[in-house]
Protein backbone atom coordinates (compact mmCIF):
# COMPACT_ATOMS: atom_id res chain seq x y z
CA UNK A 1 0.00 0.00 0.00
CA UNK A 2 1.09 3.58 -0.64
CA UNK A 3 0.27 6.94 0.87
CA UNK A 4 0.04 9.26 -2.14
CA UNK A 5 -0.29 13.01 -1.79
CA UNK A 6 0.14 16.25 -3.66
CA UNK A 7 -0.90 19.90 -3.48
CA UNK A 8 -1.68 22.72 -5.85
CA UNK A 9 1.15 24.54 -7.59
CA UNK A 10 2.17 27.61 -5.58
CA UNK A 11 -0.06 26.15 -2.82
CA UNK A 12 -3.10 27.33 -4.76
CA UNK A 13 -6.62 26.18 -3.97
CA UNK A 14 -7.46 23.22 -6.21
CA UNK A 15 -10.95 22.48 -4.84
CA UNK A 16 -13.06 25.65 -4.76
CA UNK A 17 -16.57 24.19 -4.50
CA UNK A 18 -18.46 20.93 -4.12
CA UNK A 19 -18.41 20.32 -7.87
CA UNK A 20 -14.60 20.34 -7.83
CA UNK A 21 -14.40 17.93 -4.91
CA UNK A 22 -16.95 15.62 -6.46
CA UNK A 23 -15.23 15.67 -9.85
CA UNK A 24 -11.97 14.51 -8.29
CA UNK A 25 -13.64 11.77 -6.24
CA UNK A 26 -15.55 10.59 -9.27
CA UNK A 27 -12.31 10.39 -11.20
CA UNK A 28 -10.90 8.03 -8.58
CA UNK A 29 -13.47 5.50 -9.69
CA UNK A 30 -13.85 6.23 -13.38
CA UNK A 31 -10.11 6.37 -14.16
CA UNK A 32 -9.37 3.12 -12.32
CA UNK A 33 -8.97 1.21 -15.58
CA UNK A 34 -6.62 0.93 -18.54
CA UNK A 35 -9.52 1.69 -20.87
CA UNK A 36 -10.08 5.20 -22.24
CA UNK A 37 -12.71 7.09 -20.26
CA UNK A 38 -15.05 9.90 -21.30
CA UNK A 39 -15.91 11.05 -17.82
CA UNK A 40 -18.52 13.60 -18.84
CA UNK A 41 -20.57 10.83 -20.48
CA UNK A 42 -20.86 8.70 -17.34
CA UNK A 43 -23.62 8.84 -14.76
CA UNK A 44 -22.90 10.08 -11.24
CA UNK A 45 -22.56 6.72 -9.47
CA UNK A 46 -24.16 4.63 -12.22
CA UNK A 47 -23.12 1.09 -12.94
CA UNK A 48 -19.91 0.69 -14.92
CA UNK A 49 -18.88 -2.39 -16.93
CA UNK A 50 -16.85 -5.11 -15.23
CA UNK A 51 -13.18 -4.31 -15.70
CA UNK A 52 -9.74 -4.92 -14.27
CA UNK A 53 -8.86 -2.21 -11.77
CA UNK A 54 -5.45 -0.56 -11.56
CA UNK A 55 -5.57 -0.03 -7.78
CA UNK A 56 -7.70 -0.48 -4.69
CA UNK A 57 -8.58 2.86 -3.10
CA UNK A 58 -8.50 2.17 0.64
CA UNK A 59 -8.83 5.76 1.80
CA UNK A 60 -8.73 9.39 0.73
CA UNK A 61 -9.07 12.92 2.04
CA UNK A 62 -9.45 16.09 0.00
CA UNK A 63 -8.56 19.51 1.37
CA UNK A 64 -8.83 22.86 -0.45
CA UNK A 65 -5.13 22.92 -1.42
CA UNK A 66 -4.13 19.23 -1.41
CA UNK A 67 -5.18 15.61 -1.38
CA UNK A 68 -4.20 12.34 0.30
CA UNK A 69 -4.83 8.82 -1.01
CA UNK A 70 -4.24 5.34 0.39
CA UNK A 71 -3.99 2.93 -2.53
CA UNK A 72 -2.91 -0.65 -3.18
CA UNK A 73 -1.61 -1.29 -6.72
CA UNK A 74 -3.17 -4.33 -8.40
CA UNK A 75 -0.73 -4.56 -11.31
CA UNK A 76 2.86 -3.57 -12.01
CA UNK A 77 2.22 -0.10 -13.39
CA UNK A 78 -1.19 0.34 -11.80
CA UNK A 79 -0.35 3.16 -9.43
CA UNK A 80 1.56 5.30 -11.93
CA UNK A 81 -1.12 4.92 -14.61
CA UNK A 82 -3.92 5.60 -12.12
CA UNK A 83 -2.26 8.80 -10.90
CA UNK A 84 -1.37 9.92 -14.42
CA UNK A 85 -4.97 9.57 -15.58
CA UNK A 86 -6.40 11.25 -12.50
CA UNK A 87 -3.90 14.11 -12.57
CA UNK A 88 -4.37 14.84 -16.25
CA UNK A 89 -8.13 14.42 -16.06
CA UNK A 90 -8.65 16.75 -13.13
CA UNK A 91 -6.19 19.34 -14.46
CA UNK A 92 -8.07 19.42 -17.76
CA UNK A 93 -11.38 19.85 -15.97
CA UNK A 94 -10.02 22.57 -13.66
CA UNK A 95 -8.26 24.56 -16.37
CA UNK A 96 -11.34 24.54 -18.57
CA UNK A 97 -13.67 25.57 -15.73
CA UNK A 98 -11.43 28.35 -14.40
CA UNK A 99 -10.03 29.46 -17.77
CA UNK A 100 -6.39 28.87 -16.97
CA UNK A 101 -3.47 27.00 -18.57
CA UNK A 102 -0.47 25.08 -17.29
CA UNK A 103 0.21 22.59 -14.51
CA UNK A 104 -2.18 22.48 -11.57
CA UNK A 105 -0.24 20.28 -9.17
CA UNK A 106 3.12 20.87 -7.48
CA UNK A 107 5.24 18.57 -9.60
CA UNK A 108 4.97 14.79 -9.55
CA UNK A 109 2.83 13.30 -6.79
CA UNK A 110 4.64 12.17 -3.63
CA UNK A 111 4.32 8.69 -2.21
CA UNK A 112 5.41 6.72 0.84
CA UNK A 113 5.36 2.95 1.13
CA UNK A 114 3.09 1.65 3.89
CA UNK A 115 4.73 -1.67 4.67
CA UNK A 116 3.34 -2.72 8.05
CA UNK A 117 0.10 -2.59 10.02
CA UNK A 118 1.36 -0.13 12.63
CA UNK A 119 2.38 2.41 10.01
CA UNK A 120 -0.90 1.78 8.16
CA UNK A 121 -2.84 2.72 11.29
CA UNK A 122 -0.82 5.91 11.66
CA UNK A 123 -1.34 6.98 8.05
CA UNK A 124 -5.04 6.12 8.27
CA UNK A 125 -5.34 8.38 11.31
CA UNK A 126 -3.27 11.16 9.76
CA UNK A 127 -5.15 11.52 6.48
CA UNK A 128 -8.57 11.38 8.14
CA UNK A 129 -7.48 13.94 10.74
CA UNK A 130 -6.58 16.51 8.08
CA UNK A 131 -10.00 18.24 8.18
CA UNK A 132 -9.27 19.10 11.83
CA UNK A 133 -7.55 22.11 10.27
CA UNK A 134 -11.00 23.68 9.83
CA UNK A 135 -11.51 23.45 13.60
CA UNK A 136 -7.98 24.26 14.77
CA UNK A 137 -5.29 25.63 12.46
CA UNK A 138 -2.35 24.17 14.43
CA UNK A 139 -3.98 20.76 14.94
CA UNK A 140 -0.68 18.96 14.27
CA UNK A 141 0.63 20.37 17.55
CA UNK A 142 -2.09 18.49 19.40
CA UNK A 143 -5.86 18.84 19.23
CA UNK A 144 -7.24 20.91 22.09
CA UNK A 145 -10.96 20.15 21.85
CA UNK A 146 -11.37 16.53 20.77
CA UNK A 147 -15.17 16.42 21.12
CA UNK A 148 -15.62 19.36 18.76
CA UNK A 149 -13.09 17.91 16.31
CA UNK A 150 -14.65 14.45 16.34
CA UNK A 151 -18.08 15.91 15.59
CA UNK A 152 -16.63 17.81 12.64
CA UNK A 153 -14.78 14.78 11.26
CA UNK A 154 -17.97 12.73 11.34
CA UNK A 155 -19.68 15.31 9.13
CA UNK A 156 -16.83 16.14 6.75
CA UNK A 157 -17.96 15.13 3.26
CA UNK A 158 -14.75 14.88 1.29
CA UNK A 159 -12.96 11.95 2.85
CA UNK A 160 -13.46 8.20 3.11
CA UNK A 161 -13.90 8.41 6.87
CA UNK A 162 -17.65 7.79 6.80
CA UNK A 163 -17.10 4.52 4.95
CA UNK A 164 -15.50 3.14 8.11
CA UNK A 165 -18.14 4.03 10.67
CA UNK A 166 -21.36 4.99 8.92
CA UNK A 167 -23.87 2.21 8.45
CA UNK A 168 -25.92 4.21 5.94
CA UNK A 169 -24.26 3.06 2.74
CA UNK A 170 -26.25 5.58 0.70
CA UNK A 171 -23.98 8.41 1.80
CA UNK A 172 -20.70 6.49 1.52
CA UNK A 173 -18.40 6.56 -1.49
CA UNK A 174 -18.58 3.37 -3.58
CA UNK A 175 -14.94 3.75 -4.61
CA UNK A 176 -13.52 2.80 -1.20
CA UNK A 177 -12.32 -0.74 -0.48
CA UNK A 178 -12.56 -1.02 3.32
CA UNK A 179 -11.48 -4.67 3.76
CA UNK A 180 -7.87 -4.05 4.75
CA UNK A 181 -8.50 -1.43 7.42
CA UNK A 182 -11.59 -3.13 8.80
CA UNK A 183 -9.35 -6.14 9.40
CA UNK A 184 -6.73 -4.23 11.40
CA UNK A 185 -9.23 -1.80 13.00
CA UNK A 186 -11.90 -3.97 14.55
CA UNK A 187 -14.75 -1.53 15.19
CA UNK A 188 -15.89 2.08 15.25
CA UNK A 189 -14.73 2.65 18.81
CA UNK A 190 -11.21 1.56 17.92
CA UNK A 191 -11.17 3.87 14.91
CA UNK A 192 -12.04 6.94 16.97
CA UNK A 193 -9.74 5.88 19.80
CA UNK A 194 -6.92 5.63 17.29
CA UNK A 195 -7.54 9.11 15.90
CA UNK A 196 -7.80 10.62 19.35
CA UNK A 197 -4.62 8.90 20.53
CA UNK A 198 -2.45 9.90 17.60
CA UNK A 199 -3.70 13.47 17.65
CA UNK A 200 -3.27 14.17 21.37
CA UNK A 201 -0.45 11.94 22.64
CA UNK A 202 2.73 14.04 22.62
CA UNK A 203 5.01 11.08 23.31
CA UNK A 204 3.98 9.44 20.05
CA UNK A 205 3.61 12.54 17.88
CA UNK A 206 4.10 11.64 14.25
CA UNK A 207 1.88 14.08 12.44
CA UNK A 208 4.49 16.56 11.29
CA UNK A 209 6.40 13.95 9.31
CA UNK A 210 3.51 12.30 7.48
CA UNK A 211 3.34 14.45 4.37
mmCIF file of C-alpha atoms in Angstrom:
data_model
loop_
_atom_site.group_PDB
_atom_site.id
_atom_site.type_symbol
_atom_site.label_atom_id
_atom_site.label_comp_id
_atom_site.label_asym_id
_atom_site.label_seq_id
_atom_site.Cartn_x
_atom_site.Cartn_y
_atom_site.Cartn_z
ATOM 1 C CA UNK A 1 0.000 0.000 0.000
ATOM 2 C CA UNK A 2 1.085 3.579 -0.645
ATOM 3 C CA UNK A 3 0.265 6.941 0.872
ATOM 4 C CA UNK A 4 0.035 9.255 -2.142
ATOM 5 C CA UNK A 5 -0.286 13.013 -1.795
ATOM 6 C CA UNK A 6 0.142 16.253 -3.663
ATOM 7 C CA UNK A 7 -0.896 19.903 -3.479
ATOM 8 C CA UNK A 8 -1.683 22.720 -5.853
ATOM 9 C CA UNK A 9 1.149 24.537 -7.592
ATOM 10 C CA UNK A 10 2.173 27.615 -5.583
ATOM 11 C CA UNK A 11 -0.057 26.147 -2.822
ATOM 12 C CA UNK A 12 -3.100 27.327 -4.761
ATOM 13 C CA UNK A 13 -6.621 26.180 -3.966
ATOM 14 C CA UNK A 14 -7.459 23.217 -6.205
ATOM 15 C CA UNK A 15 -10.951 22.481 -4.840
ATOM 16 C CA UNK A 16 -13.063 25.645 -4.761
ATOM 17 C CA UNK A 17 -16.568 24.193 -4.495
ATOM 18 C CA UNK A 18 -18.464 20.931 -4.125
ATOM 19 C CA UNK A 19 -18.411 20.324 -7.873
ATOM 20 C CA UNK A 20 -14.605 20.338 -7.829
ATOM 21 C CA UNK A 21 -14.399 17.930 -4.913
ATOM 22 C CA UNK A 22 -16.951 15.621 -6.457
ATOM 23 C CA UNK A 23 -15.233 15.672 -9.845
ATOM 24 C CA UNK A 24 -11.969 14.509 -8.287
ATOM 25 C CA UNK A 25 -13.645 11.769 -6.243
ATOM 26 C CA UNK A 26 -15.553 10.587 -9.269
ATOM 27 C CA UNK A 27 -12.309 10.388 -11.199
ATOM 28 C CA UNK A 28 -10.898 8.030 -8.577
ATOM 29 C CA UNK A 29 -13.471 5.496 -9.686
ATOM 30 C CA UNK A 30 -13.852 6.229 -13.379
ATOM 31 C CA UNK A 31 -10.114 6.370 -14.159
ATOM 32 C CA UNK A 32 -9.366 3.120 -12.322
ATOM 33 C CA UNK A 33 -8.967 1.208 -15.577
ATOM 34 C CA UNK A 34 -6.624 0.927 -18.542
ATOM 35 C CA UNK A 35 -9.516 1.693 -20.869
ATOM 36 C CA UNK A 36 -10.079 5.204 -22.244
ATOM 37 C CA UNK A 37 -12.711 7.091 -20.258
ATOM 38 C CA UNK A 38 -15.050 9.897 -21.297
ATOM 39 C CA UNK A 39 -15.906 11.048 -17.815
ATOM 40 C CA UNK A 40 -18.517 13.600 -18.837
ATOM 41 C CA UNK A 41 -20.573 10.831 -20.483
ATOM 42 C CA UNK A 42 -20.856 8.703 -17.339
ATOM 43 C CA UNK A 43 -23.622 8.843 -14.761
ATOM 44 C CA UNK A 44 -22.899 10.082 -11.242
ATOM 45 C CA UNK A 45 -22.558 6.722 -9.474
ATOM 46 C CA UNK A 46 -24.159 4.633 -12.216
ATOM 47 C CA UNK A 47 -23.120 1.090 -12.945
ATOM 48 C CA UNK A 48 -19.909 0.689 -14.917
ATOM 49 C CA UNK A 49 -18.880 -2.388 -16.930
ATOM 50 C CA UNK A 50 -16.852 -5.113 -15.234
ATOM 51 C CA UNK A 51 -13.179 -4.313 -15.705
ATOM 52 C CA UNK A 52 -9.744 -4.916 -14.267
ATOM 53 C CA UNK A 53 -8.855 -2.209 -11.771
ATOM 54 C CA UNK A 54 -5.453 -0.562 -11.557
ATOM 55 C CA UNK A 55 -5.567 -0.028 -7.777
ATOM 56 C CA UNK A 56 -7.697 -0.483 -4.690
ATOM 57 C CA UNK A 57 -8.580 2.862 -3.101
ATOM 58 C CA UNK A 58 -8.500 2.170 0.643
ATOM 59 C CA UNK A 59 -8.835 5.757 1.804
ATOM 60 C CA UNK A 60 -8.732 9.392 0.733
ATOM 61 C CA UNK A 61 -9.074 12.916 2.037
ATOM 62 C CA UNK A 62 -9.445 16.088 0.003
ATOM 63 C CA UNK A 63 -8.560 19.507 1.372
ATOM 64 C CA UNK A 64 -8.829 22.855 -0.451
ATOM 65 C CA UNK A 65 -5.132 22.921 -1.420
ATOM 66 C CA UNK A 66 -4.127 19.232 -1.410
ATOM 67 C CA UNK A 67 -5.184 15.605 -1.377
ATOM 68 C CA UNK A 68 -4.202 12.335 0.303
ATOM 69 C CA UNK A 69 -4.833 8.819 -1.006
ATOM 70 C CA UNK A 70 -4.243 5.338 0.393
ATOM 71 C CA UNK A 71 -3.993 2.934 -2.532
ATOM 72 C CA UNK A 72 -2.907 -0.646 -3.179
ATOM 73 C CA UNK A 73 -1.614 -1.295 -6.725
ATOM 74 C CA UNK A 74 -3.172 -4.330 -8.398
ATOM 75 C CA UNK A 75 -0.732 -4.564 -11.310
ATOM 76 C CA UNK A 76 2.859 -3.567 -12.006
ATOM 77 C CA UNK A 77 2.216 -0.097 -13.392
ATOM 78 C CA UNK A 78 -1.193 0.337 -11.799
ATOM 79 C CA UNK A 79 -0.348 3.164 -9.430
ATOM 80 C CA UNK A 80 1.560 5.297 -11.929
ATOM 81 C CA UNK A 81 -1.117 4.916 -14.612
ATOM 82 C CA UNK A 82 -3.915 5.601 -12.125
ATOM 83 C CA UNK A 83 -2.262 8.796 -10.897
ATOM 84 C CA UNK A 84 -1.374 9.916 -14.419
ATOM 85 C CA UNK A 85 -4.974 9.569 -15.584
ATOM 86 C CA UNK A 86 -6.403 11.254 -12.501
ATOM 87 C CA UNK A 87 -3.899 14.114 -12.571
ATOM 88 C CA UNK A 88 -4.375 14.840 -16.254
ATOM 89 C CA UNK A 89 -8.134 14.421 -16.064
ATOM 90 C CA UNK A 90 -8.646 16.746 -13.132
ATOM 91 C CA UNK A 91 -6.187 19.339 -14.456
ATOM 92 C CA UNK A 92 -8.065 19.419 -17.765
ATOM 93 C CA UNK A 93 -11.384 19.849 -15.969
ATOM 94 C CA UNK A 94 -10.025 22.569 -13.660
ATOM 95 C CA UNK A 95 -8.262 24.558 -16.368
ATOM 96 C CA UNK A 96 -11.344 24.536 -18.571
ATOM 97 C CA UNK A 97 -13.665 25.574 -15.734
ATOM 98 C CA UNK A 98 -11.434 28.347 -14.404
ATOM 99 C CA UNK A 99 -10.029 29.464 -17.767
ATOM 100 C CA UNK A 100 -6.391 28.865 -16.965
ATOM 101 C CA UNK A 101 -3.473 26.998 -18.572
ATOM 102 C CA UNK A 102 -0.473 25.085 -17.292
ATOM 103 C CA UNK A 103 0.205 22.591 -14.506
ATOM 104 C CA UNK A 104 -2.181 22.480 -11.569
ATOM 105 C CA UNK A 105 -0.240 20.278 -9.165
ATOM 106 C CA UNK A 106 3.118 20.874 -7.481
ATOM 107 C CA UNK A 107 5.244 18.565 -9.605
ATOM 108 C CA UNK A 108 4.968 14.786 -9.550
ATOM 109 C CA UNK A 109 2.829 13.303 -6.789
ATOM 110 C CA UNK A 110 4.639 12.168 -3.633
ATOM 111 C CA UNK A 111 4.321 8.692 -2.212
ATOM 112 C CA UNK A 112 5.410 6.724 0.837
ATOM 113 C CA UNK A 113 5.356 2.952 1.132
ATOM 114 C CA UNK A 114 3.087 1.648 3.886
ATOM 115 C CA UNK A 115 4.734 -1.665 4.675
ATOM 116 C CA UNK A 116 3.337 -2.721 8.054
ATOM 117 C CA UNK A 117 0.098 -2.589 10.025
ATOM 118 C CA UNK A 118 1.358 -0.127 12.630
ATOM 119 C CA UNK A 119 2.382 2.413 10.014
ATOM 120 C CA UNK A 120 -0.895 1.776 8.157
ATOM 121 C CA UNK A 121 -2.841 2.718 11.287
ATOM 122 C CA UNK A 122 -0.816 5.913 11.664
ATOM 123 C CA UNK A 123 -1.344 6.977 8.055
ATOM 124 C CA UNK A 124 -5.040 6.117 8.266
ATOM 125 C CA UNK A 125 -5.335 8.380 11.307
ATOM 126 C CA UNK A 126 -3.274 11.162 9.755
ATOM 127 C CA UNK A 127 -5.150 11.520 6.476
ATOM 128 C CA UNK A 128 -8.566 11.383 8.144
ATOM 129 C CA UNK A 129 -7.485 13.940 10.744
ATOM 130 C CA UNK A 130 -6.581 16.507 8.084
ATOM 131 C CA UNK A 131 -10.003 18.237 8.183
ATOM 132 C CA UNK A 132 -9.269 19.102 11.830
ATOM 133 C CA UNK A 133 -7.550 22.114 10.268
ATOM 134 C CA UNK A 134 -10.996 23.682 9.829
ATOM 135 C CA UNK A 135 -11.508 23.449 13.597
ATOM 136 C CA UNK A 136 -7.984 24.265 14.775
ATOM 137 C CA UNK A 137 -5.285 25.626 12.459
ATOM 138 C CA UNK A 138 -2.348 24.167 14.426
ATOM 139 C CA UNK A 139 -3.975 20.758 14.936
ATOM 140 C CA UNK A 140 -0.677 18.963 14.269
ATOM 141 C CA UNK A 141 0.625 20.370 17.550
ATOM 142 C CA UNK A 142 -2.093 18.487 19.404
ATOM 143 C CA UNK A 143 -5.860 18.838 19.232
ATOM 144 C CA UNK A 144 -7.241 20.913 22.091
ATOM 145 C CA UNK A 145 -10.963 20.147 21.849
ATOM 146 C CA UNK A 146 -11.367 16.534 20.771
ATOM 147 C CA UNK A 147 -15.171 16.423 21.120
ATOM 148 C CA UNK A 148 -15.620 19.356 18.756
ATOM 149 C CA UNK A 149 -13.094 17.911 16.309
ATOM 150 C CA UNK A 150 -14.648 14.454 16.341
ATOM 151 C CA UNK A 151 -18.079 15.907 15.589
ATOM 152 C CA UNK A 152 -16.632 17.813 12.638
ATOM 153 C CA UNK A 153 -14.776 14.782 11.264
ATOM 154 C CA UNK A 154 -17.969 12.732 11.342
ATOM 155 C CA UNK A 155 -19.684 15.307 9.125
ATOM 156 C CA UNK A 156 -16.833 16.145 6.746
ATOM 157 C CA UNK A 157 -17.958 15.135 3.261
ATOM 158 C CA UNK A 158 -14.754 14.881 1.287
ATOM 159 C CA UNK A 159 -12.957 11.947 2.852
ATOM 160 C CA UNK A 160 -13.465 8.202 3.109
ATOM 161 C CA UNK A 161 -13.904 8.414 6.872
ATOM 162 C CA UNK A 162 -17.654 7.792 6.802
ATOM 163 C CA UNK A 163 -17.101 4.516 4.949
ATOM 164 C CA UNK A 164 -15.502 3.138 8.107
ATOM 165 C CA UNK A 165 -18.141 4.035 10.670
ATOM 166 C CA UNK A 166 -21.363 4.987 8.919
ATOM 167 C CA UNK A 167 -23.873 2.207 8.452
ATOM 168 C CA UNK A 168 -25.917 4.211 5.944
ATOM 169 C CA UNK A 169 -24.257 3.057 2.740
ATOM 170 C CA UNK A 170 -26.249 5.576 0.703
ATOM 171 C CA UNK A 171 -23.976 8.410 1.798
ATOM 172 C CA UNK A 172 -20.705 6.494 1.517
ATOM 173 C CA UNK A 173 -18.402 6.561 -1.490
ATOM 174 C CA UNK A 174 -18.578 3.367 -3.582
ATOM 175 C CA UNK A 175 -14.936 3.754 -4.613
ATOM 176 C CA UNK A 176 -13.521 2.797 -1.200
ATOM 177 C CA UNK A 177 -12.318 -0.741 -0.477
ATOM 178 C CA UNK A 178 -12.565 -1.023 3.318
ATOM 179 C CA UNK A 179 -11.485 -4.670 3.759
ATOM 180 C CA UNK A 180 -7.866 -4.048 4.753
ATOM 181 C CA UNK A 181 -8.496 -1.430 7.424
ATOM 182 C CA UNK A 182 -11.587 -3.126 8.798
ATOM 183 C CA UNK A 183 -9.352 -6.141 9.404
ATOM 184 C CA UNK A 184 -6.727 -4.226 11.401
ATOM 185 C CA UNK A 185 -9.231 -1.802 13.004
ATOM 186 C CA UNK A 186 -11.902 -3.972 14.545
ATOM 187 C CA UNK A 187 -14.755 -1.528 15.187
ATOM 188 C CA UNK A 188 -15.891 2.083 15.246
ATOM 189 C CA UNK A 189 -14.727 2.648 18.814
ATOM 190 C CA UNK A 190 -11.205 1.557 17.920
ATOM 191 C CA UNK A 191 -11.174 3.872 14.906
ATOM 192 C CA UNK A 192 -12.039 6.939 16.970
ATOM 193 C CA UNK A 193 -9.740 5.883 19.796
ATOM 194 C CA UNK A 194 -6.916 5.629 17.285
ATOM 195 C CA UNK A 195 -7.543 9.112 15.902
ATOM 196 C CA UNK A 196 -7.804 10.621 19.352
ATOM 197 C CA UNK A 197 -4.619 8.897 20.533
ATOM 198 C CA UNK A 198 -2.451 9.896 17.598
ATOM 199 C CA UNK A 199 -3.703 13.474 17.649
ATOM 200 C CA UNK A 200 -3.274 14.169 21.374
ATOM 201 C CA UNK A 201 -0.448 11.942 22.643
ATOM 202 C CA UNK A 202 2.727 14.040 22.622
ATOM 203 C CA UNK A 203 5.012 11.077 23.309
ATOM 204 C CA UNK A 204 3.979 9.436 20.050
ATOM 205 C CA UNK A 205 3.613 12.537 17.880
ATOM 206 C CA UNK A 206 4.097 11.637 14.249
ATOM 207 C CA UNK A 207 1.880 14.083 12.438
ATOM 208 C CA UNK A 208 4.492 16.556 11.294
ATOM 209 C CA UNK A 209 6.400 13.949 9.314
ATOM 210 C CA UNK A 210 3.507 12.299 7.481
ATOM 211 C CA UNK A 211 3.338 14.454 4.369
#
